[in-house]
Coordinates of N, CA and C in Angstrom, one line a residue:
X1 N -31.0 -45.2 -0.6 CA -31.9 -44.2 0.2 C -31.4 -44.2 1.6
X2 N -31.1 -45.6 1.9 CA -30.5 -45.8 3.4 C -29.1 -45.1 3.6
X3 N -28.2 -45.0 2.5 CA -27.0 -44.4 2.5 C -27.2 -42.9 2.7
X4 N -28.3 -42.5 1.9 CA -28.4 -41.0 2.1 C -29.0 -40.6 3.3
X5 N -29.8 -41.5 4.1 CA -30.2 -41.1 5.4 C -29.3 -41.2 6.3
X6 N -28.2 -42.2 6.2 CA -27.2 -42.3 7.2 C -26.3 -41.0 7.2
X7 N -25.9 -40.7 5.7 CA -25.1 -39.7 5.6 C -25.7 -38.3 6.1
X8 N -26.9 -38.1 6.0 CA -27.8 -36.9 6.4 C -27.6 -36.9 8.0
X9 N -27.9 -37.9 8.4 CA -27.8 -38.1 10.0 C -26.4 -37.7 10.5
X10 N -25.2 -38.3 9.9 CA -24.0 -38.0 10.2 C -23.7 -36.6 9.9
X11 N -24.1 -35.9 9.0 CA -23.9 -34.5 8.8 C -24.6 -33.6 9.9
X12 N -25.7 -34.1 10.1 CA -26.5 -33.4 11.1 C -25.9 -33.5 12.6
X13 N -25.4 -34.6 12.8 CA -24.7 -35.0 14.2 C -23.5 -34.1 14.2
X14 N -22.7 -34.1 13.2 CA -21.5 -33.3 13.3 C -21.6 -31.8 13.5
X15 N -22.7 -31.3 12.8 CA -23.0 -29.9 12.9 C -23.5 -29.5 14.4
X16 N -24.3 -30.5 14.8 CA -25.1 -30.3 16.2 C -23.9 -30.3 17.2
X17 N -22.9 -31.3 17.1 CA -21.9 -31.4 18.1 C -20.8 -30.3 18.0
X18 N -20.8 -29.6 16.8 CA -20.0 -28.3 16.9 C -20.7 -27.2 17.6
X19 N -21.9 -27.1 17.5 CA -22.8 -26.1 17.9 C -22.4 -25.7 19.6
X20 N -22.3 -24.4 19.6 CA -22.1 -23.9 21.1 C -22.5 -22.5 21.2
X21 N -22.8 -22.2 22.4 CA -23.4 -20.7 22.6 C -23.9 -20.4 24.0
X22 N -24.3 -19.3 24.2 CA -24.7 -18.9 25.5 C -25.8 -17.8 25.5
X23 N -26.5 -17.6 26.5 CA -27.4 -16.6 26.5 C -27.5 -16.0 28.0
X24 N -27.6 -14.6 28.0 CA -27.6 -14.0 29.3 C -28.6 -12.8 29.3
X25 N -29.2 -12.5 30.5 CA -30.0 -11.4 30.8 C -29.4 -10.6 31.8
X26 N -29.3 -9.3 31.6 CA -28.6 -8.3 32.4 C -29.3 -7.1 32.7
X27 N -28.9 -6.6 34.0 CA -29.6 -5.3 34.5 C -28.6 -4.2 34.4
X28 N -29.0 -3.0 34.0 CA -27.9 -1.8 33.8 C -28.3 -0.8 34.9
X29 N -27.4 -0.4 35.8 CA -27.6 0.4 36.8 C -26.6 1.6 36.4
X30 N -27.1 3.0 36.6 CA -26.3 4.0 36.4 C -26.7 4.9 37.6
X31 N -25.5 5.2 38.4 CA -25.7 5.9 39.6 C -26.8 5.2 40.5
X32 N -27.8 6.0 40.9 CA -28.8 5.2 41.7 C -29.8 4.7 40.9
X33 N -29.9 4.8 39.7 CA -31.0 4.4 38.8 C -30.7 2.9 38.1
X34 N -31.9 2.3 38.2 CA -32.2 1.1 37.4 C -32.4 1.5 36.0
X35 N -31.5 1.5 35.1 CA -31.7 2.3 33.9 C -32.1 1.4 32.7
X36 N -31.7 0.2 32.7 CA -32.1 -0.7 31.3 C -31.9 -2.1 31.6
X37 N -32.5 -2.8 30.8 CA -32.2 -4.2 30.6 C -31.6 -4.8 29.4
X38 N -30.7 -5.8 29.4 CA -30.1 -6.2 28.2 C -30.1 -7.6 28.1
X39 N -30.2 -8.3 26.9 CA -30.3 -9.5 26.6 C -29.1 -9.8 25.5
X40 N -28.2 -10.8 25.9 CA -27.1 -11.2 24.9 C -27.2 -12.5 24.6
X41 N -27.0 -13.0 23.3 CA -27.1 -14.3 23.0 C -26.0 -14.5 21.8
X42 N -25.2 -15.6 22.0 CA -24.2 -15.9 21.0 C -24.2 -17.2 20.7
X43 N -24.3 -17.7 19.3 CA -24.3 -19.0 18.7 C -23.3 -19.3 17.7
X44 N -22.6 -20.4 17.9 CA -21.7 -20.8 16.9 C -21.8 -22.2 16.5
X45 N -21.9 -22.6 15.1 CA -21.9 -24.0 14.8 C -22.1 -24.0 13.3
X46 N -21.7 -25.2 12.7 CA -21.9 -25.3 11.3 C -21.1 -24.5 10.4
X47 N -19.9 -23.9 11.0 CA -19.2 -22.9 10.4 C -19.7 -21.5 10.3
X48 N -20.7 -21.1 11.1 CA -21.2 -19.9 11.2 C -21.3 -19.4 12.7
X49 N -21.6 -18.1 12.7 CA -21.6 -17.4 13.9 C -22.9 -16.4 13.9
X50 N -23.5 -16.2 15.0 CA -24.7 -15.4 15.0 C -24.6 -14.6 16.6
X51 N -24.3 -13.4 16.7 CA -24.4 -12.8 17.9 C -25.4 -11.7 17.9
X52 N -26.4 -11.6 18.9 CA -27.4 -10.6 18.9 C -27.5 -10.1 20.4
X53 N -27.9 -8.8 20.4 CA -28.2 -8.1 21.6 C -29.4 -7.2 21.6
X54 N -30.1 -7.1 22.8 CA -31.2 -6.2 22.7 C -31.3 -5.5 24.0
X55 N -31.6 -4.2 24.0 CA -31.5 -3.3 25.2 C -32.6 -2.5 25.2
X56 N -33.3 -2.3 26.3 CA -34.6 -1.5 26.6 C -34.4 -0.7 28.0
X57 N -34.7 0.5 27.8 CA -34.6 1.4 29.1 C -35.8 1.0 30.0
X58 N -35.5 1.3 31.3 CA -36.5 0.7 32.4 C -36.6 1.9 33.4
X59 N -37.8 1.7 34.0 CA -38.3 2.7 35.2 C -38.1 4.2 34.8
X60 N -37.3 5.0 35.6 CA -37.4 6.4 35.3 C -36.9 6.7 34.0
X61 N -35.7 6.0 33.7 CA -35.3 6.2 32.2 C -36.3 5.9 31.1
X62 N -37.0 4.9 31.3 CA -38.0 4.6 30.3 C -39.0 5.7 30.1
X63 N -39.3 6.5 31.3 CA -40.3 7.6 31.3 C -39.7 8.7 30.6
X64 N -38.4 9.0 31.0 CA -37.9 10.3 30.4 C -37.3 10.0 29.2
X65 N -36.7 9.0 28.8 CA -36.3 8.6 27.5 C -36.5 7.2 27.0
X66 N -37.6 6.8 26.6 CA -37.8 5.3 26.3 C -37.2 5.0 25.0
X67 N -36.4 3.8 25.0 CA -35.6 3.5 24.0 C -35.5 1.9 24.0
X68 N -35.6 1.2 22.7 CA -35.4 -0.1 22.7 C -34.5 -0.3 21.3
X69 N -33.6 -1.2 21.5 CA -32.6 -1.4 20.2 C -32.4 -2.9 20.2
X70 N -32.3 -3.4 18.9 CA -31.7 -4.8 18.7 C -30.5 -4.8 17.8
X71 N -29.6 -5.5 18.0 CA -28.3 -5.5 17.2 C -27.9 -7.1 16.9
X72 N -27.4 -7.1 15.7 CA -27.2 -8.6 15.4 C -26.1 -8.4 14.2
X73 N -25.2 -9.3 14.5 CA -24.2 -9.7 13.4 C -24.2 -11.2 13.1
X74 N -24.0 -11.5 11.8 CA -24.1 -13.0 11.4 C -22.9 -13.1 10.4
X75 N -22.4 -14.2 10.2 CA -21.2 -14.5 9.3 C -20.7 -15.9 9.2
X76 N -19.6 -16.0 8.8 CA -19.0 -17.3 8.8 C -18.0 -17.5 9.7
X77 N -17.5 -18.7 10.1 CA -16.3 -19.1 11.0 C -15.4 -20.0 10.0
X78 N -14.4 -19.3 9.6 CA -13.4 -20.0 8.8 C -12.8 -21.2 9.4
X79 N -12.0 -21.9 8.6 CA -11.3 -23.1 9.2 C -10.0 -22.7 9.9
X80 N -9.6 -21.3 9.7 CA -8.4 -21.0 10.5 C -8.9 -20.2 11.8
X81 N -10.2 -20.2 12.0 CA -10.9 -19.7 13.2 C -11.3 -18.2 13.1
X82 N -10.8 -17.6 12.0 CA -11.1 -16.2 11.8 C -12.5 -16.0 11.5
X83 N -13.3 -14.9 11.7 CA -14.7 -14.6 11.4 C -14.7 -13.7 10.1
X84 N -15.6 -14.3 9.3 CA -15.8 -13.5 8.1 C -17.3 -12.9 8.1
X85 N -17.6 -11.7 8.6 CA -18.8 -11.0 8.8 C -19.7 -10.8 7.4
X86 N -20.9 -11.1 7.4 CA -21.7 -11.2 6.2 C -22.7 -10.1 6.3
X87 N -23.3 -9.8 7.5 CA -24.4 -8.8 7.7 C -24.6 -8.3 9.0
X88 N -24.7 -7.0 9.3 CA -24.9 -6.4 10.6 C -26.4 -5.8 10.6
X89 N -27.1 -6.0 11.5 CA -28.5 -5.5 11.4 C -28.9 -4.7 12.8
X90 N -29.3 -3.6 12.7 CA -29.7 -2.8 13.8 C -31.0 -2.2 13.8
X91 N -31.8 -2.1 14.6 CA -33.0 -1.3 14.7 C -33.2 -0.8 16.2
X92 N -34.0 0.4 16.2 CA -34.1 0.9 17.4 C -35.5 1.9 17.3
X93 N -36.0 2.1 18.5 CA -37.2 3.0 18.7 C -37.1 3.8 19.8
X94 N -37.4 5.0 19.6 CA -37.5 6.0 20.6 C -39.0 6.6 20.6
X95 N -39.1 7.5 21.4 CA -40.6 8.2 21.5 C -40.8 8.8 20.1
X96 N -39.9 9.4 19.4 CA -40.1 10.1 18.3 C -39.8 9.4 17.0
X97 N -38.9 8.4 17.1 CA -38.6 7.9 15.8 C -38.3 6.4 15.8
X98 N -38.3 5.7 14.8 CA -38.0 4.5 14.3 C -36.8 4.3 13.4
X99 N -35.7 3.8 13.7 CA -34.7 3.7 12.8 C -34.2 2.1 12.6
X100 N -33.7 2.0 11.4 CA -33.0 0.7 11.1 C -31.8 0.8 10.2
X101 N -30.9 -0.1 10.3 CA -29.8 -0.1 9.4 C -29.3 -1.5 9.1
X102 N -29.0 -1.8 7.9 CA -28.2 -3.1 7.7 C -26.9 -2.6 6.9
X103 N -25.8 -3.2 7.4 CA -24.5 -3.2 6.6 C -24.0 -4.5 5.9
X104 N -23.9 -4.5 4.6 CA -23.4 -5.7 3.9 C -22.0 -5.8 3.8
X105 N -21.5 -6.9 3.9 CA -20.2 -7.2 3.7 C -19.9 -8.0 2.5
X106 N -18.8 -7.9 1.7 CA -18.5 -8.5 0.5 C -17.8 -9.9 0.9
X107 N -17.4 -10.7 -0.3 CA -16.8 -12.0 0.1 C -15.4 -12.1 0.9
X108 N -14.9 -10.9 1.1 CA -13.5 -10.8 1.8 C -13.9 -10.2 3.2
X109 N -15.1 -10.1 3.6 CA -15.6 -9.5 4.7 C -15.4 -8.1 5.0
X110 N -15.3 -7.3 3.9 CA -15.2 -6.0 4.0 C -16.7 -5.2 3.6
X111 N -17.0 -4.4 4.6 CA -18.3 -3.7 4.5 C -18.4 -2.8 3.1
X112 N -19.4 -2.9 2.2 CA -19.3 -2.1 1.0 C -20.7 -1.5 0.9
X113 N -21.8 -1.8 1.7 CA -23.0 -1.2 1.5 C -23.8 -1.0 2.7
X114 N -24.5 0.1 2.9 CA -25.4 0.1 4.1 C -26.9 0.6 3.5
X115 N -27.8 0.1 4.0 CA -29.3 0.6 3.8 C -29.9 0.8 5.2
X116 N -30.1 2.2 5.3 CA -30.6 2.8 6.5 C -32.2 3.3 6.3
X117 N -33.0 3.5 7.5 CA -34.2 4.1 7.3 C -34.3 4.8 8.5
X118 N -35.1 5.9 8.6 CA -35.6 6.8 9.6 C -37.1 6.9 9.3
X119 N -37.9 6.3 10.1 CA -39.4 6.3 10.0 C -39.9 6.0 8.5
X120 N -39.1 4.8 8.1 CA -39.5 4.2 6.9 C -38.9 5.0 5.6
X121 N -38.2 6.1 5.7 CA -37.6 6.8 4.6 C -36.2 6.1 4.5
X122 N -36.1 5.4 3.6 CA -34.9 4.5 3.3 C -33.9 5.2 2.4
X123 N -32.6 5.0 2.9 CA -31.4 5.3 2.0 C -30.4 4.1 1.8
X124 N -30.0 4.1 0.5 CA -28.8 3.2 0.2 C -27.5 3.7 0.1
X125 N -26.7 3.5 0.7 CA -25.1 4.2 0.4 C -24.1 3.1 0.2
X126 N -23.2 3.4 -0.6 CA -22.0 2.5 -0.8 C -21.1 3.0 0.0
X127 N -20.3 2.2 0.7 CA -19.4 2.5 1.7 C -17.9 2.7 0.9
X128 N -17.7 3.6 0.2 CA -16.6 3.7 -0.7 C -15.5 4.6 -0.1
X129 N -15.9 5.2 1.1 CA -14.9 6.1 1.8 C -14.2 5.4 3.0
X130 N -14.2 4.0 3.0 CA -13.8 3.4 4.3 C -12.2 3.6 4.4
X131 N -11.8 4.1 5.5 CA -10.3 4.3 5.6 C -9.5 3.0 5.5
X132 N -8.4 3.0 5.0 CA -7.7 1.8 4.7 C -7.2 1.0 5.9
X133 N -7.2 1.7 7.1 CA -6.8 1.1 8.4 C -7.8 0.5 9.0
X134 N -9.2 0.8 8.5 CA -10.2 0.2 9.2 C -10.5 -1.4 8.9
X135 N -10.6 -2.2 9.8 CA -10.7 -3.5 9.9 C -12.0 -4.0 10.4
X136 N -12.9 -3.2 10.7 CA -14.4 -3.7 11.2 C -15.3 -2.6 10.9
X137 N -16.5 -3.1 10.6 CA -17.7 -2.0 10.4 C -18.8 -2.0 11.5
X138 N -18.6 -2.8 12.6 CA -19.6 -2.6 13.5 C -19.0 -3.3 15.0
X139 N -19.6 -2.9 16.1 CA -19.2 -3.1 17.2 C -19.5 -4.5 17.5
X140 N -20.6 -5.0 17.1 CA -21.1 -6.3 17.4 C -20.1 -7.4 16.9
X141 N -19.6 -7.3 15.7 CA -18.7 -8.3 15.2 C -17.4 -8.3 15.9
X142 N -17.0 -7.1 16.6 CA -15.8 -7.1 17.2 C -16.0 -7.9 18.6
X143 N -17.3 -7.8 19.1 CA -17.7 -8.7 20.5 C -17.6 -10.1 20.0
X144 N -18.2 -10.4 18.8 CA -18.2 -11.9 18.4 C -16.7 -12.4 18.3
X145 N -15.8 -11.6 17.7 CA -14.4 -11.9 17.5 C -13.9 -12.2 18.9
X146 N -14.2 -11.3 19.9 CA -13.8 -11.4 21.3 C -14.1 -12.7 22.0
X147 N -15.5 -13.2 21.7 CA -15.8 -14.4 22.3 C -15.0 -15.6 21.7
X148 N -15.1 -15.5 20.3 CA -14.1 -16.5 19.5 C -12.7 -16.7 20.0
X149 N -12.1 -15.6 20.0 CA -10.7 -15.5 20.7 C -10.5 -16.1 22.0
X150 N -11.5 -15.6 22.8 CA -11.3 -16.1 24.2 C -11.6 -17.6 24.3
X151 N -12.4 -18.2 23.6 CA -12.5 -19.8 23.6 C -11.3 -20.3 23.3
X152 N -10.4 -19.7 22.3 CA -9.3 -20.5 21.8 C -7.9 -20.1 22.8
X153 N -8.0 -18.8 23.4 CA -6.8 -18.3 23.9 C -6.9 -18.0 25.4
X154 N -8.1 -17.9 25.9 CA -8.4 -17.4 27.4 C -7.8 -15.9 27.5
X155 N -7.8 -15.2 26.3 CA -7.4 -13.9 26.3 C -8.2 -12.9 25.7
X156 N -8.3 -11.7 26.3 CA -9.3 -10.5 25.9 C -8.4 -9.7 24.7
X157 N -7.1 -10.0 24.8 CA -6.4 -9.0 23.9 C -6.7 -8.9 22.5
X158 N -7.2 -7.6 22.1 CA -7.7 -7.5 20.6 C -7.6 -5.9 20.4
X159 N -7.3 -5.5 19.2 CA -7.5 -4.2 18.6 C -8.2 -4.2 17.3
X160 N -9.1 -3.3 17.4 CA -9.9 -3.2 16.0 C -10.2 -1.8 15.7
X161 N -10.1 -1.4 14.4 CA -10.5 0.0 14.0 C -11.9 -0.2 13.3
X162 N -12.8 0.5 13.7 CA -14.1 0.5 13.4 C -14.6 1.6 12.6
X163 N -15.1 1.5 11.5 CA -15.8 2.6 10.7 C -17.1 2.1 10.1
X164 N -18.0 3.0 10.5 CA -19.4 2.4 9.9 C -20.2 3.8 9.3
X165 N -19.3 4.5 8.6 CA -19.8 5.6 7.8 C -20.0 6.9 8.6
X166 N -20.6 6.8 9.8 CA -20.6 7.9 10.8 C -19.7 7.9 11.8
X167 N -19.4 7.0 12.4 CA -18.6 6.8 13.3 C -17.1 6.2 13.0
X168 N -16.1 6.6 13.5 CA -14.9 6.0 13.2 C -14.0 6.1 14.6
X169 N -13.6 4.7 15.0 CA -13.2 4.5 16.3 C -12.3 3.4 16.4
X170 N -11.4 3.4 17.5 CA -10.6 2.2 17.7 C -10.9 1.6 18.9
X171 N -11.2 0.2 18.9 CA -11.5 -0.6 20.2 C -10.4 -1.1 20.5
X172 N -9.8 -0.9 21.8 CA -8.5 -1.6 22.3 C -9.0 -2.4 23.7
X173 N -8.9 -3.7 23.5 CA -9.1 -4.5 24.6 C -8.0 -5.3 25.2
X174 N -7.7 -5.2 26.5 CA -6.6 -5.7 27.1 C -6.7 -6.6 28.2
X175 N -6.0 -7.7 28.4 CA -5.9 -8.5 29.7 C -5.4 -7.6 30.8
X176 N -6.2 -7.7 32.0 CA -5.5 -7.1 33.2 C -5.4 -8.1 34.4
X177 N -5.4 -9.3 34.2 CA -5.2 -10.2 35.3 C -6.5 -11.0 35.6
X178 N -6.4 -11.5 36.9 CA -7.5 -12.5 37.4 C -8.1 -11.8 38.7
X179 N -9.1 -12.0 39.0 CA -9.7 -11.6 40.3 C -10.7 -12.6 40.9
X180 N -10.5 -13.1 42.0 CA -11.3 -14.2 42.6 C -12.3 -13.6 43.6
X181 N -13.4 -13.6 43.3 CA -14.4 -13.1 44.4 C -15.9 -13.5 44.0
X182 N -16.8 -13.1 44.8 CA -18.2 -13.6 44.5 C -18.8 -12.5 43.7
X183 N -19.5 -13.0 42.6 CA -20.4 -12.0 41.8 C -21.8 -12.4 42.2
X184 N -22.4 -11.3 42.7 CA -23.8 -11.5 43.3 C -24.8 -11.7 42.2
X185 N -24.6 -11.1 41.0 CA -25.7 -11.4 40.0 C -26.0 -12.7 39.7
X186 N -24.9 -13.6 39.5 CA -25.1 -15.0 39.3 C -24.8 -15.9 40.4
X187 N -24.6 -15.3 41.6 CA -24.6 -16.1 42.8 C -23.6 -17.1 42.8
X188 N -22.4 -16.8 42.3 CA -21.3 -17.5 42.4 C -19.9 -16.9 42.6
X189 N -18.8 -17.7 43.1 CA -17.7 -17.3 43.2 C -16.7 -17.8 42.2
X190 N -16.0 -17.0 41.5 CA -15.2 -17.3 40.3 C -13.9 -16.5 40.4
X191 N -13.0 -17.2 39.9 CA -11.5 -16.5 39.7 C -11.6 -16.0 38.2
X192 N -12.1 -14.9 38.0 CA -12.6 -14.1 36.9 C -11.4 -13.8 36.1
X193 N -11.7 -13.7 34.8 CA -10.5 -13.1 33.9 C -11.1 -11.6 33.8
X194 N -10.1 -10.6 34.0 CA -10.5 -9.3 34.0 C -9.9 -8.6 32.8
X195 N -10.7 -7.8 32.1 CA -10.1 -7.1 30.9 C -10.6 -5.8 30.9
X196 N -10.0 -4.8 30.2 CA -10.3 -3.5 29.9 C -10.6 -3.1 28.6
X197 N -11.6 -2.3 28.3 CA -11.9 -1.9 26.8 C -11.9 -0.3 26.7
X198 N -11.1 0.1 25.9 CA -11.0 1.6 25.7 C -11.6 1.8 24.4
X199 N -12.3 2.8 24.1 CA -13.0 3.2 22.7 C -12.3 4.5 22.3
X200 N -11.5 4.6 21.5 CA -10.7 5.9 21.0 C -11.3 6.5 20.0
X201 N -11.8 7.6 20.2 CA -12.2 8.4 19.0 C -11.2 8.8 18.0
X202 N -11.6 8.3 16.7 CA -10.7 8.9 15.6 C -11.5 9.9 14.8
X203 N -12.7 10.4 15.1 CA -13.3 11.5 14.6 C -14.4 12.0 15.6
X204 N -15.2 13.0 15.3 CA -16.0 13.6 16.4 C -17.3 12.7 16.4
X205 N -17.3 11.8 17.7 CA -18.5 11.0 17.7 C -19.3 11.3 19.0
X206 N -19.5 12.7 19.2 CA -19.9 13.3 20.4 C -21.4 13.0 20.7
X207 N -22.1 12.4 19.7 CA -23.5 12.1 19.9 C -23.8 10.7 20.7
X208 N -22.7 10.2 21.2 CA -22.9 9.0 21.9 C -22.0 9.1 23.3
X209 N -22.7 9.0 24.5 CA -21.9 9.2 25.7 C -21.0 8.2 25.9
X210 N -21.1 6.9 25.5 CA -20.2 5.9 25.7 C -19.0 6.2 25.1
X211 N -18.9 6.8 23.8 CA -17.7 7.2 23.1 C -16.9 8.1 24.0
X212 N -17.4 9.1 24.6 CA -16.8 10.1 25.5 C -16.2 9.5 26.6
X213 N -17.1 8.8 27.4 CA -16.5 8.2 28.6 C -15.5 7.3 28.4
X214 N -15.6 6.3 27.7 CA -14.7 5.3 27.5 C -13.4 5.6 26.9
X215 N -13.3 6.8 26.3 CA -12.2 7.1 25.7 C -11.1 7.6 26.8
X216 N -11.8 7.9 27.9 CA -10.9 8.4 29.1 C -10.8 7.4 30.1
X217 N -11.9 6.7 30.4 CA -11.9 5.7 31.5 C -12.3 4.3 30.8
X218 N -11.6 3.2 31.3 CA -11.9 2.0 30.5 C -13.3 1.3 31.1
X219 N -13.7 0.6 30.3 CA -14.9 -0.3 30.5 C -14.2 -1.6 31.2
X220 N -14.5 -1.8 32.3 CA -13.9 -2.9 33.0 C -15.0 -4.2 32.8
X221 N -14.4 -5.3 32.4 CA -15.1 -6.6 32.2 C -14.6 -7.7 33.0
X222 N -15.6 -8.5 33.4 CA -15.0 -9.7 34.3 C -15.7 -10.9 33.5
X223 N -15.0 -11.7 33.1 CA -15.4 -12.9 32.2 C -15.0 -14.2 32.8
X224 N -16.1 -15.0 33.0 CA -15.9 -16.4 33.5 C -15.7 -17.4 32.3
X225 N -15.3 -18.7 32.6 CA -15.2 -19.7 31.6 C -15.7 -21.1 32.0
X226 N -16.6 -21.7 31.4 CA -17.2 -22.9 31.7 C -16.6 -24.0 30.9
X227 N -15.7 -24.8 31.6 CA -14.9 -25.9 30.9 C -15.8 -26.9 30.3
X228 N -16.9 -27.3 30.8 CA -17.8 -28.3 30.2 C -18.4 -27.7 28.9
X229 N -19.0 -26.5 28.9 CA -19.5 -25.9 27.7 C -18.5 -25.3 26.8
X230 N -17.3 -25.2 27.3 CA -16.1 -24.6 26.6 C -16.6 -23.3 26.2
X231 N -17.2 -22.4 26.9 CA -17.7 -21.1 26.5 C -17.3 -20.1 27.5
X232 N -16.9 -18.9 27.2 CA -16.9 -17.7 28.1 C -18.4 -17.2 28.4
X233 N -18.3 -16.4 29.5 CA -19.7 -15.7 29.8 C -19.3 -14.3 30.6
X234 N -20.3 -13.5 30.6 CA -20.0 -12.3 31.5 C -20.4 -12.4 32.9
X235 N -19.4 -12.0 33.9 CA -19.9 -11.9 35.2 C -20.2 -10.4 35.7
X236 N -19.6 -9.4 35.0 CA -19.8 -8.1 35.4 C -19.1 -7.1 34.3
X237 N -19.8 -6.1 34.2 CA -19.3 -4.9 33.3 C -19.4 -3.6 34.2
X238 N -18.3 -2.7 34.2 CA -18.4 -1.6 35.0 C -17.7 -0.4 34.3
X239 N -18.2 0.8 34.5 CA -17.5 2.0 34.2 C -17.4 2.9 35.5
X240 N -16.3 3.2 36.1 CA -16.2 3.7 37.5 C -17.1 4.9 37.6
X241 N -17.1 5.9 36.6 CA -17.8 7.1 36.7 C -18.2 7.7 35.4
X242 N -19.4 8.1 35.3 CA -20.0 8.7 34.0 C -20.7 10.0 34.6
X243 N -21.2 10.9 33.7 CA -21.8 12.0 34.3 C -23.0 11.8 35.3
X244 N -23.6 10.6 35.2 CA -24.8 10.3 36.2 C -24.1 9.3 37.2
X245 N -22.9 9.0 37.4 CA -22.4 8.2 38.4 C -21.9 6.9 37.7
X246 N -21.7 5.9 38.8 CA -21.0 4.5 38.2 C -22.0 3.9 37.4
X247 N -21.6 3.3 36.2 CA -22.3 2.4 35.4 C -22.0 1.0 35.6
X248 N -23.0 0.2 35.9 CA -22.7 -1.3 36.3 C -23.8 -2.2 35.6
X249 N -23.1 -3.1 34.8 CA -24.1 -4.2 34.3 C -23.9 -5.4 34.8
X250 N -24.9 -5.9 35.4 CA -25.0 -7.1 36.2 C -25.8 -8.3 35.6
X251 N -25.1 -9.3 35.1 CA -25.8 -10.5 34.6 C -26.6 -11.3 35.7
X252 N -27.9 -11.6 35.3 CA -28.6 -12.3 36.2 C -29.0 -13.7 35.9
X253 N -28.8 -14.1 34.5 CA -29.0 -15.4 34.1 C -27.8 -16.0 33.2
X254 N -27.8 -17.2 33.2 CA -26.7 -17.9 32.2 C -27.4 -19.1 31.8
X255 N -27.4 -19.3 30.4 CA -27.7 -20.5 29.8 C -26.9 -21.0 28.7
X256 N -26.4 -22.1 28.7 CA -25.4 -22.6 27.7 C -26.3 -23.4 26.7
X257 N -25.9 -23.3 25.4 CA -26.7 -23.9 24.2 C -26.1 -25.4 24.2

């Protein structure tokens, strides 16, 4: 009994010691408008990862087009450091409709089934038309891989082709150097890593403004790194121009797990 208790304690300690993560709350500005609020949370430990985000419109945007959404990807972290996604979950609510979708991955990390619902009318689809070049099925998993790679290499460089049955696009993330300046949102001066993200349309995705804007103009991202927590975190996200003006995401909080 004592041996079992000691072994259990050792296993718990090893898992806890491996655990790492961060959480941030951010404000979104588009032009002169305070448009939305975002929360982002990443957790890794015990050979698993869990990344989730939530977004909700605010102020005038919430009056004109109320929207709230939750996005989550979970899976395994393999011994070689690669991520093996297991499930992607999303749900959102507008003034008119409630939608949700789950994408399921097989043991090789390939998406094979989606279950979606609009106002509780559920549809199950097999993803049997996945292009052979596609190596991801949701953007959330790509961001989880970005966090994981940055922890290991201090580099943003990553290219993934995403196919989720409706949208087919390529995510191209590049390192573009360092910038030492003050970031007002977190009230700190950092020699930040600067990255650019392009989202290249591989089919007609015109139902999403992000796809159109970021295909021509990069999403600029500034990333900090905490040596003690051994975790990256967001300092700022910006798109120089959209049809409504500059888009800027400003983190206001930072908590390490």
